[in-house]
Backbone as JSON, one array per atom type, in Angstrom:
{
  "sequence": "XXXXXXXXXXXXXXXXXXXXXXXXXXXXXXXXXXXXXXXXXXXXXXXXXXXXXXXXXXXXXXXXXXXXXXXXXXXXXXXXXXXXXXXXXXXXXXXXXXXXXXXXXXXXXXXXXXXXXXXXXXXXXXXXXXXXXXXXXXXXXXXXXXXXXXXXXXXXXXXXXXXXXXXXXXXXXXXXXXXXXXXXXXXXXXXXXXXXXXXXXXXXXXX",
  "N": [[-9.53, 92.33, 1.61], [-6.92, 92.49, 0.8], [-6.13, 90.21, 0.96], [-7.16, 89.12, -1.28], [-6.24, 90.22, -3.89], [-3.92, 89.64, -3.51], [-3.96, 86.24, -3.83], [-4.94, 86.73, -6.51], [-2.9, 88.14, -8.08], [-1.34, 86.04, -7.68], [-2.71, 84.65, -9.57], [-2.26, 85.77, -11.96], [0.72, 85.74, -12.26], [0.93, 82.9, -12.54], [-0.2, 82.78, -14.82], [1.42, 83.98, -16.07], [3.87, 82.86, -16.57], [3.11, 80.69, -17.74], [2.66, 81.33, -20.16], [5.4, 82.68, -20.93], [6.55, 79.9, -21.39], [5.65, 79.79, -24.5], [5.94, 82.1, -25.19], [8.83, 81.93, -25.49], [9.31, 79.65, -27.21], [7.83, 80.63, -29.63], [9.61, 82.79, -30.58], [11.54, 81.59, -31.13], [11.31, 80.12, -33.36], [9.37, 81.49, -34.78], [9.14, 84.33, -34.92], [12.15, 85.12, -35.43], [12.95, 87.51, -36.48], [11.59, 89.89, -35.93], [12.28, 90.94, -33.84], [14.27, 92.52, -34.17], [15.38, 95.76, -34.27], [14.4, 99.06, -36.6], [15.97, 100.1, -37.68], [17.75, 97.63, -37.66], [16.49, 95.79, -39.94], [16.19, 97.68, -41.69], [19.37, 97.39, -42.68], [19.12, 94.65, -42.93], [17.73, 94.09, -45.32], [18.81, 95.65, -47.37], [21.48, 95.02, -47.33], [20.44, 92.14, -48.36], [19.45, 92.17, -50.83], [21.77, 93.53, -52.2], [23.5, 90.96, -51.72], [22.52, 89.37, -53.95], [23.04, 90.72, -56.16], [26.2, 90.28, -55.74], [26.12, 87.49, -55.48], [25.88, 87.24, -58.43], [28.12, 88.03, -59.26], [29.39, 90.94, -59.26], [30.35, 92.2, -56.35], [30.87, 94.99, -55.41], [29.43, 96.65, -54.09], [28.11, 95.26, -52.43], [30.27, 95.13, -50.74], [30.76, 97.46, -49.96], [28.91, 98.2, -48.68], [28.63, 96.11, -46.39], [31.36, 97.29, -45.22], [30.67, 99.2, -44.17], [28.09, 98.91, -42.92], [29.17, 96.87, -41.15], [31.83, 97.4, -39.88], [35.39, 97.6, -41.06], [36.54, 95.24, -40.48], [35.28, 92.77, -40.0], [35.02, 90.41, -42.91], [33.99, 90.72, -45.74], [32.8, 88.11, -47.15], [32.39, 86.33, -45.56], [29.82, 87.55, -44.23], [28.39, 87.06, -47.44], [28.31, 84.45, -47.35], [26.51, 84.08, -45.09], [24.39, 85.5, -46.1], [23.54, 83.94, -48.08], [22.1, 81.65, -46.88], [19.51, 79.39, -47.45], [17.57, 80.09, -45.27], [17.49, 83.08, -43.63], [16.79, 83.38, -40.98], [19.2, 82.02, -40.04], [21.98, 82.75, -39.76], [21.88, 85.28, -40.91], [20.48, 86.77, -39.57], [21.22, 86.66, -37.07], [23.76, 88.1, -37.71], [23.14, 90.53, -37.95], [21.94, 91.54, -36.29], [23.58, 91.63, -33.6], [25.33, 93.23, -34.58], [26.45, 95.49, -33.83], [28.3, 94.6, -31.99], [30.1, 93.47, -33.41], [31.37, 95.4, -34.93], [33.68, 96.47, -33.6], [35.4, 94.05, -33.48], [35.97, 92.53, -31.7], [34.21, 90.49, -31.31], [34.19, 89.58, -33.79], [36.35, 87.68, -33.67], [37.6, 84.29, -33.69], [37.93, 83.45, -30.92], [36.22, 84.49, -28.74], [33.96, 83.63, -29.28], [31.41, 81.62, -28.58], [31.13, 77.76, -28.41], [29.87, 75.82, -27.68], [26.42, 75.09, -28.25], [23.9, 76.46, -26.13], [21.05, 76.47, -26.29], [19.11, 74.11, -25.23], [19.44, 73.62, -22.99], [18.86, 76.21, -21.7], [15.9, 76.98, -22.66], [14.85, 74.5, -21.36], [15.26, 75.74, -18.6], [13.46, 77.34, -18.38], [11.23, 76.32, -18.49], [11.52, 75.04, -16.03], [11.21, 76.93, -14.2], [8.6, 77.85, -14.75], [7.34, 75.41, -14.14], [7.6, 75.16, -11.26], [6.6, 77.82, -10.83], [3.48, 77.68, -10.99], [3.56, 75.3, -9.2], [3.88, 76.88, -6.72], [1.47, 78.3, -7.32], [-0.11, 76.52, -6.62], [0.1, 75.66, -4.35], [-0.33, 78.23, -2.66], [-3.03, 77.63, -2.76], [-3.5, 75.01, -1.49], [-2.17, 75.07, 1.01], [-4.24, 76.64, 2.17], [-6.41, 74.65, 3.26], [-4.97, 73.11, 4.12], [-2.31, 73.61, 6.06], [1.17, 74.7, 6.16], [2.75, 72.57, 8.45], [6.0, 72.07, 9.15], [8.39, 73.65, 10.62], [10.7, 74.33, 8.55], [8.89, 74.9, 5.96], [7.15, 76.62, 6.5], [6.53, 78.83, 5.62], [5.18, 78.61, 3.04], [2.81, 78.94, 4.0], [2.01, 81.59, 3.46], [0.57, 83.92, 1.53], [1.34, 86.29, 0.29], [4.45, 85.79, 0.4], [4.68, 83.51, -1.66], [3.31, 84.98, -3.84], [5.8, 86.77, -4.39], [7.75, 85.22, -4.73], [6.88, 83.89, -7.27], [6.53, 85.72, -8.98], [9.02, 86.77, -9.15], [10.49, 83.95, -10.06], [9.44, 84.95, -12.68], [10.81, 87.07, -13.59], [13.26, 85.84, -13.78], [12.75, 83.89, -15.47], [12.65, 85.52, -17.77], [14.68, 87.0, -18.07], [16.94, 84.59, -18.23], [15.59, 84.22, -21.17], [16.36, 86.2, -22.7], [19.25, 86.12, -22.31], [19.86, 84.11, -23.74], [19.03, 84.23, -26.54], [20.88, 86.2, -27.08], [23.14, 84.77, -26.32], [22.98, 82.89, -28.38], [22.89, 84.14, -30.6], [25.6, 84.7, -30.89], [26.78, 82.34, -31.16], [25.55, 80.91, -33.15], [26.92, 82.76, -34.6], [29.62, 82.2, -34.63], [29.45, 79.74, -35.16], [29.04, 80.47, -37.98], [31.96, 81.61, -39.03], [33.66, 79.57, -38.44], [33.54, 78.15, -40.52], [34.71, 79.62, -42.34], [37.14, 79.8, -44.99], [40.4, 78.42, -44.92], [40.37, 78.76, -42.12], [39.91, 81.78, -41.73], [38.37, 83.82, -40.19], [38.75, 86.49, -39.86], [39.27, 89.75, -41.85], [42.79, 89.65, -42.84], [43.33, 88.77, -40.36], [43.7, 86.17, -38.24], [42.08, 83.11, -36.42]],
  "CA": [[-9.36, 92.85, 0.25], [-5.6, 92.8, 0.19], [-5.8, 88.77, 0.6], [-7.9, 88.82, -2.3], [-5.62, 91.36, -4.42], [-2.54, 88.7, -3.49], [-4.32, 85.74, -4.48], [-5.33, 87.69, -8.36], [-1.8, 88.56, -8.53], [-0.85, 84.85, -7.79], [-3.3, 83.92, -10.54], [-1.86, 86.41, -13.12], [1.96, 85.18, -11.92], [1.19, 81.45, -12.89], [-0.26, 82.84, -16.28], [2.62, 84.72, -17.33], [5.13, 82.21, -16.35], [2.49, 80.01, -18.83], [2.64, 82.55, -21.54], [6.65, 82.64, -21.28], [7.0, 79.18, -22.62], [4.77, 79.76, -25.46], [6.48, 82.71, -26.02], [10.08, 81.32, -25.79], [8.94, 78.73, -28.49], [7.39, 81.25, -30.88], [10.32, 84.04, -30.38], [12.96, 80.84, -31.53], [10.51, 79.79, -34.45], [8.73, 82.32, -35.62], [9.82, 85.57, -34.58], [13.66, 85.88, -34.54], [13.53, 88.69, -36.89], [11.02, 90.73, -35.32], [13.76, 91.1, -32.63], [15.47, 93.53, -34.94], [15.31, 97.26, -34.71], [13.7, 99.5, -37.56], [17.0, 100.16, -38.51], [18.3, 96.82, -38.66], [15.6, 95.36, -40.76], [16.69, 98.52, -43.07], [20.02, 96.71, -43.12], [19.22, 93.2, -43.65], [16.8, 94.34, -46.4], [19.78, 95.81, -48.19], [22.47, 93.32, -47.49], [19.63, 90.4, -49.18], [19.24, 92.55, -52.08], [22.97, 93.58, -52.83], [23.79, 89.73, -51.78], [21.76, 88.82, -54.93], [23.75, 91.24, -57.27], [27.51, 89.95, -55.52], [26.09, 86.35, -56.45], [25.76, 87.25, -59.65], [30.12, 88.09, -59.89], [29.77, 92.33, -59.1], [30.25, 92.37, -55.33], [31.64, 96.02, -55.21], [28.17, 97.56, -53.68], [27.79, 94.67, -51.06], [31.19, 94.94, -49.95], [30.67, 98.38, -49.08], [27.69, 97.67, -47.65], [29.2, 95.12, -45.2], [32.23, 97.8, -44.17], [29.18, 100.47, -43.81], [27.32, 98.46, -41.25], [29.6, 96.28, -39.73], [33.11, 97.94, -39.71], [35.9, 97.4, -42.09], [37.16, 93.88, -39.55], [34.62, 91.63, -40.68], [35.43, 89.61, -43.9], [32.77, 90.02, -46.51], [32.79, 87.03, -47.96], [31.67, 85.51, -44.4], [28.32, 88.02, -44.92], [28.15, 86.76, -48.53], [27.81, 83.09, -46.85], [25.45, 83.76, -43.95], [23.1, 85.91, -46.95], [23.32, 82.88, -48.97], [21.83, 80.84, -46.35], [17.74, 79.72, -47.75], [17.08, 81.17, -44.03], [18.15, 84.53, -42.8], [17.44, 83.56, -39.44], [20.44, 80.97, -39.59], [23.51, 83.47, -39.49], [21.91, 87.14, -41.51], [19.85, 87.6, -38.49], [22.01, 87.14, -36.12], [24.76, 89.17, -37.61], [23.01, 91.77, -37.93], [21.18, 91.78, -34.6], [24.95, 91.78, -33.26], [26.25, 93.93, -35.63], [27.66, 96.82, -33.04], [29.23, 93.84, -31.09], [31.25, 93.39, -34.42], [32.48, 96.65, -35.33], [34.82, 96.68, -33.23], [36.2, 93.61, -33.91], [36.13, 91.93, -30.63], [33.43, 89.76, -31.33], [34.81, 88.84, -34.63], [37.21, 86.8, -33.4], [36.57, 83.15, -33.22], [38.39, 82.84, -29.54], [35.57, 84.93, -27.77], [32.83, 83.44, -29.39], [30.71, 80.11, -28.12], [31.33, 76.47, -29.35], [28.68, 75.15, -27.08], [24.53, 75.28, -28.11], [23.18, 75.56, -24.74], [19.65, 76.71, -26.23], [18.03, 73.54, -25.01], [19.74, 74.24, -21.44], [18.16, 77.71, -21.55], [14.68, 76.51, -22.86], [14.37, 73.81, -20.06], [15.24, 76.24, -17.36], [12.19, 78.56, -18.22], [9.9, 75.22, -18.65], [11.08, 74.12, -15.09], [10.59, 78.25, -13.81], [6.96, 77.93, -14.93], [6.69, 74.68, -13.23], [8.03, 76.37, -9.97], [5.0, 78.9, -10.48], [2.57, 76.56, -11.16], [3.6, 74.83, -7.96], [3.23, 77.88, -5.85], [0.34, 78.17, -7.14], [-1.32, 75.59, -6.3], [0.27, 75.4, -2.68], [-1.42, 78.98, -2.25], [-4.29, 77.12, -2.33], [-3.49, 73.97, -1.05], [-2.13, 75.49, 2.21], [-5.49, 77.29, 3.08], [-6.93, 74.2, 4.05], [-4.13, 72.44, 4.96], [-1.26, 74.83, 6.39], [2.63, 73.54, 6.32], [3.7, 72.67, 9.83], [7.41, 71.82, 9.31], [8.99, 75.34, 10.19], [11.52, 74.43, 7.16], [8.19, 75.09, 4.94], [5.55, 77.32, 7.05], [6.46, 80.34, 4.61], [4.32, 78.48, 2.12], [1.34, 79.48, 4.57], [2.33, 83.13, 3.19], [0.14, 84.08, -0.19], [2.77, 87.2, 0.09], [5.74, 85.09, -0.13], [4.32, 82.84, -2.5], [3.41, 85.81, -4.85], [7.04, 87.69, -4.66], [8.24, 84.03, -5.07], [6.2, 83.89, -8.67], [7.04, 86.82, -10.06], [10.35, 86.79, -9.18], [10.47, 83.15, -11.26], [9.03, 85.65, -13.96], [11.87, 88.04, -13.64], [14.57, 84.92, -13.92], [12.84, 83.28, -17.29], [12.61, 87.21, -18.46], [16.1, 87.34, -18.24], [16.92, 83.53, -19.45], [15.59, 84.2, -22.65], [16.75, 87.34, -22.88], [20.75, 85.85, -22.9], [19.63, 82.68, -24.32], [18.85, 84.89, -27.54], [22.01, 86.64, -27.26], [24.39, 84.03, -26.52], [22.77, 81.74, -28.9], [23.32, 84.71, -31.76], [26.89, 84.86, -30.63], [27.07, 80.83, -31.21], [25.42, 81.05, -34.63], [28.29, 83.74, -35.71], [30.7, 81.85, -34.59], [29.14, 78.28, -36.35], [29.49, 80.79, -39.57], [33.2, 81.8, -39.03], [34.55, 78.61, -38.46], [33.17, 77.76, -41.9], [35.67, 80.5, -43.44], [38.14, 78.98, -45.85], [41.49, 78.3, -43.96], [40.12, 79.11, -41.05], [40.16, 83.26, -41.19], [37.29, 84.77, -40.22], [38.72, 87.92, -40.44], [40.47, 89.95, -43.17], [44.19, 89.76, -42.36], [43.66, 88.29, -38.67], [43.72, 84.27, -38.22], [41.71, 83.52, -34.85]],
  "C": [[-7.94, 92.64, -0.25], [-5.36, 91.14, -0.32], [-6.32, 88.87, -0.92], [-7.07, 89.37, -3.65], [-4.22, 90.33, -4.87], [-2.98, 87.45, -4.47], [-4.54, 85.54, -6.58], [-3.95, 88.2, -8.57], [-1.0, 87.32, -8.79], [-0.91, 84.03, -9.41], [-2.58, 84.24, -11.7], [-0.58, 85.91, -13.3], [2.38, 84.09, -13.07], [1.04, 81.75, -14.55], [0.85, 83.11, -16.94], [3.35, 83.91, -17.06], [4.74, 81.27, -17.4], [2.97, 80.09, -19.98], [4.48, 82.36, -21.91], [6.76, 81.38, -22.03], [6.69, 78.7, -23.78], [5.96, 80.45, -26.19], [8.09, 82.6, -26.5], [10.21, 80.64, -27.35], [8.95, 79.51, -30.05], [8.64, 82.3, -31.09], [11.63, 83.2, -31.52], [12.51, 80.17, -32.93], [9.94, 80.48, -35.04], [9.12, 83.54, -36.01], [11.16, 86.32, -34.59], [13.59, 87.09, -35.4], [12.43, 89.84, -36.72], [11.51, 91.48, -34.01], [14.62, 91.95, -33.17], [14.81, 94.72, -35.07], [14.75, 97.76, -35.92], [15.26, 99.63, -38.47], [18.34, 98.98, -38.72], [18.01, 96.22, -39.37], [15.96, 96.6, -41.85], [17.75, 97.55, -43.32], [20.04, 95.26, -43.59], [18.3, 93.12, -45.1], [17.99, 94.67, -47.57], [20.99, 95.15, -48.38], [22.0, 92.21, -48.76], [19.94, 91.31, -50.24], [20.71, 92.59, -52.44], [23.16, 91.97, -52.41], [23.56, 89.24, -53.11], [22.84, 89.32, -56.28], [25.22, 90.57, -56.82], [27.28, 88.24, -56.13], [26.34, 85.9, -57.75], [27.07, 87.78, -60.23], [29.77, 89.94, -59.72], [29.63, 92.57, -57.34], [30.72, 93.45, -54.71], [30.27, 96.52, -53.94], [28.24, 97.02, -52.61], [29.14, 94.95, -50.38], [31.19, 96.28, -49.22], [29.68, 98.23, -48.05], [28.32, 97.27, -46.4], [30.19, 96.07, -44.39], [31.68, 98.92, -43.51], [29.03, 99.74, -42.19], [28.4, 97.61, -40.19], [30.71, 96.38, -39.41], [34.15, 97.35, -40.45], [36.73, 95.61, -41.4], [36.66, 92.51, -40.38], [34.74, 91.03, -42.34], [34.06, 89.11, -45.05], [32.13, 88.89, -47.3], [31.88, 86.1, -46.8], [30.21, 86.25, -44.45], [27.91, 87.19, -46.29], [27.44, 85.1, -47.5], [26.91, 83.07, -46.15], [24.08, 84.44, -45.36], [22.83, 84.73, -47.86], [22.62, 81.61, -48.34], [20.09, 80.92, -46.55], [17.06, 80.31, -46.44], [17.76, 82.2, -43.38], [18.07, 84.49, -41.44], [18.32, 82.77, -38.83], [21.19, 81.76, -39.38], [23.13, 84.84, -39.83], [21.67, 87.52, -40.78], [20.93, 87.92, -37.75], [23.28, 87.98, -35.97], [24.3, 90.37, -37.56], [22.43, 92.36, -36.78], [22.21, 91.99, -33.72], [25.7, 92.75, -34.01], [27.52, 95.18, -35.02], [28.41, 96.2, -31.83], [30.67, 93.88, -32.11], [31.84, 94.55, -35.01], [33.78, 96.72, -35.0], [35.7, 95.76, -32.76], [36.65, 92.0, -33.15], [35.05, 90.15, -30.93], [33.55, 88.57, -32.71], [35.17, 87.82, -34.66], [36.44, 85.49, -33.17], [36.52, 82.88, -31.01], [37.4, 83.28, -28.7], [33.91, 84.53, -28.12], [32.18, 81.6, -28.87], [30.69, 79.32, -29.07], [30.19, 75.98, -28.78], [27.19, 75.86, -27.49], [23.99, 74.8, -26.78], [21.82, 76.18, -24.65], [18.6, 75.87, -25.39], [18.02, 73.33, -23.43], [18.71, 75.22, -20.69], [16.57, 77.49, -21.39], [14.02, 75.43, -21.55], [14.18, 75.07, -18.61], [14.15, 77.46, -17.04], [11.17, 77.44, -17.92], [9.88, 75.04, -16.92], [10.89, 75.74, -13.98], [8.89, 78.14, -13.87], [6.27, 76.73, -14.03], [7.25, 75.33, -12.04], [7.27, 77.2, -9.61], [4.05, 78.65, -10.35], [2.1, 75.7, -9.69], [3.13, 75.15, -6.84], [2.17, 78.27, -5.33], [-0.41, 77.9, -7.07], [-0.96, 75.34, -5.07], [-0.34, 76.85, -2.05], [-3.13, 78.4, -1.82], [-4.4, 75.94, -1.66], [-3.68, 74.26, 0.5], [-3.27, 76.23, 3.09], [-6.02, 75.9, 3.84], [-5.68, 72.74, 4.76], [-2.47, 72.83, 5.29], [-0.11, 73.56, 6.6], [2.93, 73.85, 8.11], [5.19, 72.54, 10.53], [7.66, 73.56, 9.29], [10.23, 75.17, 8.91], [10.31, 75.43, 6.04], [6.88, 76.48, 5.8], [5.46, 78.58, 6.37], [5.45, 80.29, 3.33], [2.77, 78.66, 2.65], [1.29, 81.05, 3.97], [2.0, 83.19, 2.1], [1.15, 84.88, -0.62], [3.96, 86.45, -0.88], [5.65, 84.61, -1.26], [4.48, 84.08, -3.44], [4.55, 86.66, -5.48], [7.58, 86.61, -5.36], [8.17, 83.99, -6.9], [6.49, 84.79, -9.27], [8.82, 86.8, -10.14], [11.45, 85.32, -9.98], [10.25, 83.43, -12.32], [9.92, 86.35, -14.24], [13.01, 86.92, -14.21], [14.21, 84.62, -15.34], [13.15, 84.04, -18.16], [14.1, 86.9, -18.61], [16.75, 85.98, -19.01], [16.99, 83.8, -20.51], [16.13, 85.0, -23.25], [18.52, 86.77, -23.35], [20.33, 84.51, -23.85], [19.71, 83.72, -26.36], [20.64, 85.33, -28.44], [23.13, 86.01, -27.31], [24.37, 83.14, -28.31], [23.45, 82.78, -30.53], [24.82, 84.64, -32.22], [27.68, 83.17, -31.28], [26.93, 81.01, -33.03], [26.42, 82.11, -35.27], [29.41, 82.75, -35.46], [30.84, 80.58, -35.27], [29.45, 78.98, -37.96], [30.94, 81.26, -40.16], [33.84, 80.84, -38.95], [33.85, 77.84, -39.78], [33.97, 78.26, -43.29], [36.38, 79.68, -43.93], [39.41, 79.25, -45.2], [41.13, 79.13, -42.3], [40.49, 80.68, -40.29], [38.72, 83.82, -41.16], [37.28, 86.13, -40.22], [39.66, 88.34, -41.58], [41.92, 90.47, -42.46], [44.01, 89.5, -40.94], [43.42, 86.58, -38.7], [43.35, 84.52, -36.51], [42.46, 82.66, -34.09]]
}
């Protein structure tokens, strides 16, 4: 019963490691702003809207706005630019999904933020995780009728192993995407600060 238990845990393993690079895909295309809190979807809701009125030459409302949510450091004019972007999940999202990185100022800065996009780094290393599970699990089954005899490999006679193996490839992509998200937000602020005019992304600091 327990073999049987291991096996059905194997099976479920390979799925979800499946499922991850579906959901990687859809999370970086479809989804990034479902990734935002109740209360920062309040703020990017009110940002877009006052954005619309500062467009229009009265930017008193948004500017509070901007020292409201994201502390008086940040340089509203760099908000004005990322809200002006036809997609919010180019730079609005991600400031605001970061937003209590930037309060305090640190994050601001250009020097601590990423020049390198290593999304497609990130994205491979879940694709070749899933193959890794995939593998497993098909040497679970392979090995029943034909067991590894090199002691380098005879652990792949072990459904056990195998199954900690698989999940624990599920735990690594889990986490992957997880910074992949975060760095990548960190990248996109910093692609919108080095866009500032003389190169200040903050008010009264040069990075």
């Amino acid at each position: 019963m327990l073999t049987v238990f291991i096996y059905l845990m194997i099976f479920v393993g390979v799925t979800v490691a499946l499922y991850q690079v579906y959901e990687v895909n859809y999370n970086i295309n479809f989804a990034n702003d479902l990734k935002l809190s109740d209360a920062d979807k309040a703020h990017l809701s009110e940002l877009a809207q006052k954005a619309e009125v500062a467009k229009r030459g009265d930017a008193s409302a948004f500017n509070q706005a901007v020292a409201r949510i994201f502390g008086s450091e940040l340089d509203p004019h760099i908000v004005l630019r990322a809200f002006s972007e036809e997609k919010l999940s180019t730079y609005a999202i991600p400031l605001v999904r970061r937003r209590k990185r930037l309060e305090n100022g640190r994050e601001a800065s250009l020097c601590h933020l990423p020049r390198r996009n290593i999304r497609v780094l990130m994205i491979s290393l879940v694709i070749v995780n899933s193959m890794l599970a995939q593998f497993l699990g098909g040497m679970s089954i392979f090995t029943l009728l034909y067991p590894a005899t090199s002691p380098a490999f005879t652990w792949l006679n072990s459904p056990a192993i195998l199954m900690l193996l698989t999940f624990l490839l599920i735990a690594v992509s889990h986490g992957i995407s997880r910074f992949d998200m975060y760095r990548h937000d960190l990248y996109q602020i910093g692609e919108l600060m080095r866009q500032a005019p003389e190169g200040r992304p903050l008010q009264g600091q040069s990075a």
